[in-house]
């Protein structure tokens, strides 16, 4: 039987093995994210891969529920593999961390799963890392989340990041202040949710929505820019609720400016996010190299109430695998660091483990040969390998910037001064 | 990435009109016949690829293309995460429920149980749901109008532009289930990271189709 026919070699569609440089990149990026979160005072927690379906359902919108892997517990109740982890953090906060004085800064990293149809090109398992800032209702908390997300991407080496900041209440407040009957309002909202701007136009045509609101709703994808677009939009709106949103975004912009990151921020009044879930500022992070957002977040003040704790909250998630894609496309290099292979003649086997330990202390990855390596004069030492020889020499070849440090250490060992 | 935006065009019935629209709008000067020999053409202003209509949303959602032109009927059946920006008005067709001449359904009486053959199961399901009808859908990949004649289904839900195919197969239209035209769609990230270029594309196409429609609409 050929390898292609062997039934035991298959892999489920939409899942991946991570090997070599890809595996290393994925781990390094995840660590860069979690290290950044820790540096900003976010405490790491780890939650299960499985949650009761009703717990998961409290978080994701109705549409996403159909994209969960679901199965039955021993007692017949329904379980799901988590499709995002904010809801698990919310559950922990509402149960085990109830007495803790706010604000709580929590972070996590772990896989999430989606039961999407395979063959669509979309992953069904993805690594996510994120932060939740719970118990503070103010814009300073929203700004901090945006700043942490930006810092994490920077630390992971993702460049050219664009941050789009919007507000979950802008479009709903416009819809409410527009002169729309309930049916038209519902049609416009559905169309916006479906990102179907042609249907938005159709739904608004023939209604007597206020001109300013209609114009703004139709100008949807172009309502983006710097702080100045708040004035442009403000000049056309008189209703208090959308004006309050604009004032919030102006204040948020100023806090982001104090964090020093407005150069990469766009205000996006047309941001369409899950309005039933988000309650305040929202944001998405993009790279020019990728067709999907690298991460997203926002204020979700209603979620914790679903678990019996009424607390404001804001947070974000970073998609580790998409960030890895962006890194790979941006640089085109795989960046894998190989361990130094340390060989030795039979006569010098005794000192090899100590030298390896010393090199590891200095931060060099060392794989010690398992047997003495015979020396053939005609055969050069290969790249990435060093060998302790009988005549006292240390022969080495080691590439890259770290190579110089390794060379110095090996030279010191050869002189007996290490 | 040089050469401006990456655009996906649908092969098939919409292809020549789509090429002409891009040329008329000054987006990219491309002649449809050039695609006889190659599937990808790079112009100074855009990189244009020709793919199967159903693959246009795939290229755009995955970010392999920034934007694409595709029939609304394809979007019904391909619930992918793209922005639908402009109704390009060409390629108009209708999705209709049609039944054999003389059948109860053709006379407007809906039987208790119904089997419908269609290439558009998602749109057909939505249509029947909106009428509160429980219908057994049979997904076919072509020549749907044959199904009632061979007893495979009681009726069809299919696209028609002129109605000629229905008549030739002794089918009569019972109800309209949807209307489709060509649409401009865009990748969600491209709309943000290349917003100026994508919005300019949308505006140029919108201007061109509006101008083309104006003389006909004038009294």
XYZ file of C-alpha atoms in Angstrom:
637
model
C 0.000 0.000 0.000
C 1.423 3.383 -0.925
C 1.717 6.193 1.582
C -1.100 8.089 -0.109
C -3.492 5.232 0.449
C -2.671 4.642 4.094
C -5.731 5.506 6.165
C -3.797 6.359 9.321
C -1.895 9.259 7.750
C -4.753 11.686 7.247
C -5.148 14.999 9.017
C -8.465 16.728 9.558
C -9.043 19.633 7.167
C -8.451 23.123 8.528
C -5.950 21.879 11.135
C -2.193 22.186 10.943
C 1.002 20.657 12.256
C 3.566 23.210 13.322
C 7.084 22.102 12.574
C 10.529 23.682 12.483
C 10.653 27.419 11.824
C 6.839 27.726 11.783
C 6.530 26.060 15.192
C 9.290 28.213 16.607
C 7.767 31.397 15.205
C 4.388 30.512 16.676
C 5.863 29.925 20.120
C 8.076 33.027 20.047
C 5.170 35.250 18.941
C 2.896 33.839 21.652
C 5.604 34.446 24.250
C 6.230 37.982 23.007
C 2.521 38.700 23.454
C 2.239 37.191 26.937
C 5.498 38.839 28.061
C 4.144 42.206 26.924
C 0.884 41.627 28.772
C 2.855 40.759 31.918
C 4.991 43.885 31.514
C 1.795 45.957 31.591
C 0.664 44.237 34.793
C -1.712 41.663 33.316
C -1.907 38.466 35.312
C -1.814 35.245 33.291
C -4.571 32.720 33.716
C -5.376 29.477 31.984
C -8.920 28.306 31.294
C -10.266 25.029 29.878
C -10.577 24.158 26.221
C -14.103 22.916 26.964
C -16.959 24.992 28.371
C -20.689 24.346 28.757
C -22.429 25.407 25.554
C -24.574 27.905 27.468
C -21.442 29.574 28.857
C -19.937 29.902 25.400
C -23.257 31.113 24.010
C -23.237 34.057 26.411
C -20.213 35.403 24.586
C -20.364 34.822 20.879
C -23.192 36.047 18.703
C -25.877 33.761 17.319
C -24.093 33.336 13.995
C -20.886 32.093 15.542
C -22.621 29.504 17.706
C -23.142 27.336 14.653
C -19.365 27.363 14.156
C -18.539 25.624 17.433
C -17.492 22.038 17.900
C -20.263 20.742 20.160
C -20.627 17.448 21.936
C -22.447 15.836 24.821
C -21.266 15.475 28.407
C -21.844 12.239 30.356
C -25.041 13.691 31.881
C -26.441 14.677 28.505
C -25.705 18.396 28.806
C -24.061 20.105 25.854
C -20.421 21.121 25.826
C -18.434 23.105 23.304
C -14.789 23.598 22.454
C -14.125 27.287 23.045
C -14.199 29.548 19.982
C -12.843 32.489 22.002
C -11.628 32.872 25.571
C -13.069 36.140 26.846
C -16.195 34.351 27.971
C -14.117 31.921 30.057
C -12.300 34.818 31.699
C -15.669 36.443 32.430
C -16.845 33.211 34.057
C -13.721 33.053 36.240
C -14.065 36.696 37.261
C -17.726 36.197 38.206
C -17.019 33.100 40.269
C -13.510 32.723 41.654
C -12.301 36.320 41.582
C -15.407 38.006 42.942
C -13.792 39.504 46.019
C -10.819 41.018 44.177
C -10.731 44.792 44.170
C -11.063 46.232 40.664
C -9.595 46.891 38.241
C -8.532 43.363 37.331
C -5.908 42.948 34.639
C -5.994 39.399 33.238
C -4.424 37.792 30.194
C -4.418 34.402 28.496
C -3.058 32.463 25.547
C -4.405 29.263 24.100
C -6.011 27.522 21.159
C -9.581 28.120 20.033
C -11.559 25.974 17.612
C -14.156 26.613 14.925
C -16.285 24.011 13.225
C -16.217 25.764 9.877
C -16.629 23.675 6.771
C -13.150 22.559 5.685
C -11.760 23.418 2.235
C -12.660 27.072 2.728
C -9.069 28.054 3.361
C -9.886 29.181 6.899
C -8.204 27.627 9.920
C -10.325 25.577 12.288
C -7.834 25.748 15.139
C -6.115 29.000 15.972
C -3.874 30.309 18.730
C -5.220 33.396 20.468
C -3.682 35.587 23.137
C -5.533 38.418 24.787
C -6.110 40.750 27.715
C -9.177 41.673 29.714
C -9.307 44.821 31.854
C -12.262 44.455 34.180
C -13.940 46.848 36.561
C -13.111 50.239 35.058
C -15.694 52.095 32.959
C -13.458 54.874 31.671
C -11.783 55.602 28.358
C -8.359 55.316 29.976
C -9.022 51.564 30.239
C -9.993 51.360 26.557
C -6.890 53.308 25.587
C -4.681 51.053 27.696
C -5.977 47.968 25.878
C -5.221 49.525 22.493
C -1.753 50.501 23.706
C -1.018 47.021 25.093
C -2.134 45.389 21.842
C 0.077 47.736 19.821
C 3.039 47.115 22.151
C 2.585 43.337 21.927
C 2.616 43.376 18.123
C 5.679 45.604 18.153
C 7.503 43.272 20.528
C 6.686 40.325 18.282
C 8.228 42.218 15.385
C 5.023 42.797 13.416
C 5.554 46.099 11.604
C 3.307 48.457 9.680
C 0.366 47.844 11.992
C -2.695 49.993 11.475
C -5.166 50.414 14.341
C -8.755 51.211 13.430
C -10.718 52.624 16.357
C -14.493 52.859 16.244
C -17.408 52.895 18.647
C -20.114 50.270 18.962
C -22.811 52.859 19.624
C -22.105 55.234 16.727
C -24.104 53.497 14.004
C -26.936 52.353 16.329
C -27.244 55.886 17.703
C -27.343 57.274 14.162
C -30.018 54.739 13.282
C -32.043 55.725 16.323
C -31.745 59.441 15.647
C -32.546 58.971 11.948
C -36.217 59.172 11.216
C -36.699 55.472 10.480
C -39.587 53.135 11.145
C -38.775 49.921 12.997
C -38.795 47.774 9.869
C -36.434 49.983 7.863
C -34.183 50.356 10.886
C -33.990 46.577 11.192
C -33.232 46.202 7.491
C -30.439 48.797 7.622
C -28.963 47.223 10.748
C -29.065 43.720 9.211
C -27.454 45.007 6.030
C -24.684 46.719 7.996
C -24.103 43.564 10.030
C -23.825 41.634 6.762
C -21.397 44.286 5.428
C -23.748 44.681 2.489
C -23.649 48.381 1.665
C -25.784 47.885 -1.431
C -28.570 46.619 0.831
C -28.029 49.608 3.158
C -28.666 51.884 0.192
C -31.744 49.892 -0.822
C -33.128 49.979 2.714
C -32.583 53.736 3.040
C -34.020 54.528 -0.386
C -37.590 55.645 -0.069
C -37.408 56.207 3.673
C -37.578 59.679 5.105
C -34.477 59.286 7.261
C -32.984 62.640 8.193
C -30.669 63.757 5.445
C -27.571 64.088 7.622
C -27.998 60.598 9.073
C -28.757 59.072 5.691
C -25.698 60.718 4.179
C -23.499 59.460 7.007
C -24.889 55.927 6.766
C -24.290 55.904 2.999
C -20.797 57.347 3.327
C -19.994 54.354 5.481
C -16.577 53.095 4.348
C -15.216 56.616 3.942
C -15.864 57.782 7.511
C -12.268 57.223 8.511
C -9.287 59.355 9.302
C -7.604 61.250 12.100
C -9.154 63.329 14.857
C -10.437 65.830 12.258
C -13.153 63.453 11.024
C -14.870 63.828 14.408
C -15.369 67.528 13.646
C -16.519 66.760 10.097
C -19.098 64.286 11.390
C -19.990 66.470 14.373
C -20.854 69.375 12.118
C -23.541 67.236 10.457
C -25.106 65.673 13.541
C -27.299 67.369 16.104
C -28.735 64.427 18.072
C -27.141 64.118 21.538
C -26.343 60.375 21.519
C -24.163 60.228 18.399
C -22.559 63.503 19.516
C -21.669 61.872 22.843
C -19.977 59.053 20.914
C -17.930 61.607 18.968
C -16.933 63.318 22.219
C -15.864 59.954 23.680
C -13.750 59.198 20.639
C -12.121 62.641 20.856
C -11.191 61.985 24.467
C -9.984 58.469 23.619
C -7.815 59.910 20.849
C -6.218 62.288 23.357
C -5.413 59.438 25.767
C -3.974 57.389 22.890
C -1.888 60.423 21.994
C -0.447 60.422 25.524
C 0.440 56.751 24.956
C 2.258 57.924 21.833
C 0.503 55.675 19.324
C -1.841 57.941 17.355
C 0.513 57.834 14.355
C -0.847 54.379 13.529
C -4.459 55.009 14.635
C -7.357 55.663 12.272
C -10.723 56.612 13.647
C -13.313 54.564 11.796
C -16.880 55.707 12.394
C -18.154 53.056 10.019
C -16.662 50.160 11.980
C -19.209 47.363 11.923
C -18.754 45.123 14.914
C -21.085 42.921 16.915
C -23.332 45.561 18.444
C -25.088 43.154 20.740
C -21.793 42.321 22.399
C -19.744 45.521 22.315
C -20.945 48.577 24.232
C -18.263 51.236 23.729
C -15.031 51.869 21.861
C -13.920 49.013 19.602
C -10.747 48.483 17.615
C -9.182 46.244 15.017
C -5.526 45.824 14.103
C -4.462 45.390 10.492
C -1.275 44.745 8.589
C -0.861 45.657 4.939
C 0.405 42.133 4.383
C -2.750 40.307 5.391
C -6.420 40.126 4.391
C -7.673 39.492 7.920
C -7.386 41.570 11.106
C -4.423 40.653 13.322
C -6.503 41.312 16.391
C -9.586 43.037 17.680
C -11.096 44.285 20.883
C -13.472 46.641 22.568
C -15.633 47.441 25.547
C -18.195 44.828 26.523
C -19.955 46.133 29.636
C -22.880 43.699 29.478
C -21.082 40.353 29.325
C -20.254 39.943 33.019
C -23.861 40.598 33.970
C -24.715 37.373 32.138
C -22.635 35.627 34.818
C -24.190 37.542 37.697
C -21.472 40.173 38.121
C -22.327 43.629 36.915
C -18.940 45.062 36.000
C -17.669 47.139 33.100
C -14.981 45.463 31.025
C -12.802 46.006 28.006
C -10.245 43.814 26.306
C -8.823 42.446 23.106
C -7.571 39.327 21.382
C -4.562 38.875 19.108
C -4.610 36.155 16.457
C -1.191 34.552 16.816
C -1.333 32.553 13.591
C -2.334 35.545 11.489
C 0.487 37.536 13.083
C 2.872 34.723 12.098
C 1.496 34.904 8.537
C 2.103 38.644 8.501
C 5.649 38.205 9.835
C 6.429 35.617 7.199
C 4.997 37.718 4.364
C 6.652 40.871 5.641
C 10.139 39.439 5.970
C 9.989 36.382 3.730
C 12.509 34.630 5.971
C 11.893 31.774 8.304
C 14.236 32.898 11.092
C 14.710 29.492 12.672
C 17.589 29.329 15.114
C 19.340 25.953 15.029
C 21.001 24.536 18.103
C 24.807 24.227 18.055
C 25.769 20.576 17.689
C 28.677 19.908 20.006
C 30.799 16.877 19.090
C 33.858 15.475 20.828
C 36.569 12.863 20.366
C 36.533 9.814 22.626
C 39.443 11.292 24.581
C 37.589 14.491 25.439
C 34.130 13.058 26.159
C 34.643 13.924 29.811
C 34.721 17.679 29.410
C 31.958 17.944 26.746
C 28.907 18.062 29.102
C 30.502 20.816 31.184
C 31.294 22.895 28.102
C 27.724 22.367 26.852
C 26.355 23.492 30.213
C 28.572 26.581 30.162
C 27.396 27.481 26.644
C 23.760 26.987 27.620
C 24.290 29.291 30.583
C 25.440 31.883 28.091
C 22.164 31.466 26.217
C 23.393 29.237 23.382
C 21.199 26.283 22.448
C 23.438 23.228 22.443
C 22.670 19.680 21.327
C 25.390 17.417 22.644
C 26.350 14.550 20.314
C 25.311 11.231 21.836
C 28.475 9.366 20.786
C 32.091 10.473 20.308
C 32.537 11.676 16.740
C 35.446 10.332 14.747
C 37.664 12.910 13.171
C 38.431 12.715 9.528
C 41.007 15.280 8.526
C 39.551 15.603 5.069
C 36.038 16.259 6.353
C 35.440 19.835 7.489
C 33.321 20.595 10.492
C 29.862 21.384 9.172
C 27.943 24.609 9.658
C 26.376 24.852 13.086
C 28.730 22.319 14.627
C 31.723 22.444 16.960
C 34.030 19.592 17.966
C 36.499 19.025 20.779
C 39.485 17.333 19.194
C 42.221 15.183 20.671
C 44.975 17.627 19.762
C 43.373 20.168 22.068
C 41.750 22.229 19.348
C 38.157 23.290 19.368
C 36.963 23.393 15.777
C 33.787 25.253 15.106
C 31.545 26.800 12.570
C 28.578 28.690 13.736
C 26.586 31.181 11.750
C 24.626 34.258 12.500
C 25.057 37.059 14.952
C 25.017 34.672 17.890
C 27.875 32.823 16.189
C 30.342 35.481 17.247
C 29.462 35.027 20.903
C 29.755 31.275 20.525
C 33.142 31.622 18.835
C 34.442 33.743 21.692
C 33.255 31.196 24.257
C 34.757 28.288 22.337
C 38.025 30.177 21.888
C 38.131 30.836 25.627
C 37.563 27.135 26.254
C 40.403 26.239 23.876
C 42.701 28.569 25.813
C 41.470 27.057 29.046
C 40.162 30.421 30.251
C 36.438 29.768 30.051
C 3.044 44.574 -4.108
C 3.229 46.830 -7.156
C 0.592 47.565 -9.757
C -2.116 48.924 -7.467
C -5.107 46.900 -6.351
C -5.535 43.187 -7.012
C -8.916 42.579 -8.643
C -10.776 39.317 -9.277
C -13.123 39.141 -12.270
C -15.653 36.375 -12.867
C -15.255 34.276 -15.981
C -18.479 33.503 -17.816
C -21.478 35.675 -18.615
C -20.346 38.734 -16.675
C -16.756 38.726 -17.857
C -16.835 40.992 -20.911
C -19.056 43.559 -19.226
C -16.765 43.546 -16.188
C -13.682 44.187 -18.358
C -15.483 46.938 -20.233
C -16.588 48.559 -16.982
C -13.023 48.612 -15.633
C -11.830 50.204 -18.880
C -14.680 52.722 -19.052
C -14.126 53.717 -15.446
C -10.419 54.243 -16.101
C -9.504 51.650 -13.482
C -7.512 49.355 -15.760
C -7.402 49.305 -19.521
C -7.952 45.641 -20.263
C -9.359 43.851 -23.253
C -11.294 40.694 -22.402
C -9.616 38.793 -25.237
C -6.205 39.127 -23.558
C -7.450 36.651 -20.970
C -7.753 33.991 -23.683
C -4.059 33.332 -23.225
C -3.432 34.209 -19.604
C -5.339 34.316 -16.333
C -3.463 37.218 -14.749
C -2.768 40.601 -16.278
C -0.691 43.257 -14.576
C -1.377 46.824 -15.666
C 0.198 49.974 -14.234
C -2.976 50.570 -12.220
C -4.139 47.098 -11.189
C -3.425 43.393 -11.187
C -6.447 41.647 -12.651
C -7.168 37.914 -12.482
C -9.915 35.888 -14.154
C -11.385 33.138 -11.982
C -14.594 31.113 -11.869
C -17.477 33.260 -10.590
C -17.892 31.157 -7.443
C -14.193 31.579 -6.677
C -14.295 35.388 -6.696
C -15.522 35.634 -3.064
C -12.864 33.092 -2.031
C -10.015 35.148 -3.506
C -11.406 38.307 -1.952
C -12.215 36.939 1.503
C -8.801 35.344 1.868
C -7.071 38.570 0.875
C -5.538 37.118 -2.293
C -7.399 39.939 -4.058
C -8.378 43.304 -2.609
C -11.656 43.496 -4.498
C -13.717 41.612 -7.038
C -16.727 41.735 -9.302
C -19.291 38.989 -8.881
C -22.984 38.337 -9.366
C -25.225 38.721 -6.332
C -26.502 35.199 -7.059
C -23.009 33.867 -6.310
C -22.909 35.821 -3.041
C -26.224 34.265 -1.934
C -24.628 30.844 -2.006
C -21.219 31.858 -0.692
C -21.625 33.409 2.748
C -18.103 34.754 2.964
C -16.879 37.660 4.995
C -16.504 40.445 2.415
C -17.859 43.959 2.052
C -20.407 44.441 -0.706
C -19.744 47.989 -1.894
C -21.529 48.856 -5.153
C -24.407 47.556 -7.239
C -22.844 47.537 -10.714
C -26.270 47.044 -12.358
C -25.144 44.856 -15.249
C -25.747 41.107 -15.480
C -29.297 41.467 -14.184
C -31.194 38.232 -13.632
C -33.940 36.939 -11.407
C -34.253 33.889 -9.188
C -37.696 32.394 -9.757
C -39.793 29.497 -8.562
C -41.064 27.727 -11.645
C -43.330 24.696 -12.075
C -44.506 22.562 -15.028
C -47.403 24.002 -17.013
C -50.691 22.636 -15.747
C -49.343 21.505 -12.367
C -51.222 22.638 -9.214
C -48.255 24.805 -8.246
C -48.306 26.533 -11.646
C -51.854 27.556 -10.821
C -50.771 28.998 -7.497
C -51.832 26.108 -5.256
C -49.000 24.957 -2.992
C -49.239 21.226 -2.300
C -48.563 19.758 1.152
C -45.148 18.465 0.245
C -42.892 19.842 -2.414
C -39.548 18.898 -3.868
C -37.593 21.685 -5.526
C -34.458 21.280 -7.631
C -32.023 24.166 -7.538
C -28.456 25.316 -7.941
C -29.160 27.910 -5.236
C -30.079 25.991 -2.057
C -29.320 28.825 0.372
C -31.374 31.442 -1.491
C -34.123 28.887 -2.155
C -34.232 27.893 1.505
C -34.536 31.548 2.549
C -37.330 32.082 0.019
C -39.367 29.074 1.131
C -38.774 29.911 4.802
C -40.120 33.407 4.198
C -43.304 31.822 2.820
C -43.464 29.387 5.721
C -43.196 26.406 3.376
C -41.393 23.192 4.242
C -39.782 22.162 0.969
C -37.353 19.355 0.232
C -34.484 20.909 -1.703
C -32.438 18.906 -4.187
C -29.126 20.505 -5.059
C -28.141 20.089 -8.713
C -25.164 21.502 -10.551
C -26.738 22.178 -13.936
C -29.764 21.783 -16.257
C -32.087 22.213 -13.317
C -35.081 22.665 -15.632
C -34.824 19.008 -16.585
C -35.640 17.794 -13.062
C -39.463 18.196 -13.159
C -39.696 16.578 -16.612
C -37.916 13.491 -15.296
C -39.880 13.352 -12.032
C -36.859 14.240 -9.893
C -38.572 17.332 -8.473
C -41.946 19.067 -8.541
C -40.524 22.467 -9.324
C -37.304 24.423 -9.749
C -35.792 27.501 -8.187
C -33.490 28.885 -10.822
C -31.955 31.969 -12.358
C -33.565 33.417 -15.450
C -32.590 36.447 -17.491
C -35.015 36.210 -20.437
C -37.386 33.403 -19.436
C -36.710 31.524 -22.687
C -35.222 28.424 -21.038
C -38.273 28.109 -18.782
C -40.651 28.281 -21.729
C -38.613 25.800 -23.764
C -38.918 23.329 -20.891
C -42.663 23.937 -20.361
C -42.135 25.645 -17.025
C -44.062 28.678 -15.829
C -42.927 31.202 -13.288
C -44.837 30.973 -10.006
C -43.032 33.571 -7.923
C -39.908 35.693 -7.841
C -37.434 34.651 -5.168
C -34.765 37.292 -5.712
C -33.065 39.709 -8.062
C -29.373 39.755 -8.800
C -26.919 42.078 -10.509
C -23.144 42.279 -10.534
C -21.582 43.659 -7.342
C -18.250 45.121 -6.333
C -16.986 43.345 -3.221
C -13.896 44.044 -1.154
C -11.711 42.314 1.389
C -12.361 43.509 4.945
C -8.741 44.400 5.610
C -8.150 45.996 2.191
C -11.058 48.348 2.861
C -9.076 49.563 5.893
C -5.429 49.232 4.867
C -5.946 50.388 1.259
C -9.048 52.402 1.948
C -8.165 55.240 -0.389
C -7.592 52.968 -3.380
C -10.640 50.788 -2.651
C -12.925 53.772 -2.103
C -11.634 55.402 -5.305
C -12.352 52.174 -7.184
C -15.862 52.036 -5.731
C -16.498 55.695 -6.575
C -15.189 55.332 -10.147
C -17.331 52.257 -10.837
C -20.364 53.870 -9.227
C -19.939 57.002 -11.375
C -19.590 54.944 -14.530
C -22.637 52.732 -13.969
C -24.740 55.711 -12.867
C -23.745 57.677 -15.977
C -24.507 54.667 -18.193
C -27.937 54.268 -16.622
C -28.849 57.957 -16.800
C -29.863 58.274 -20.519
C -32.156 55.266 -20.265
C -33.770 56.639 -17.135
C -34.317 60.084 -18.642
C -37.836 60.760 -19.928
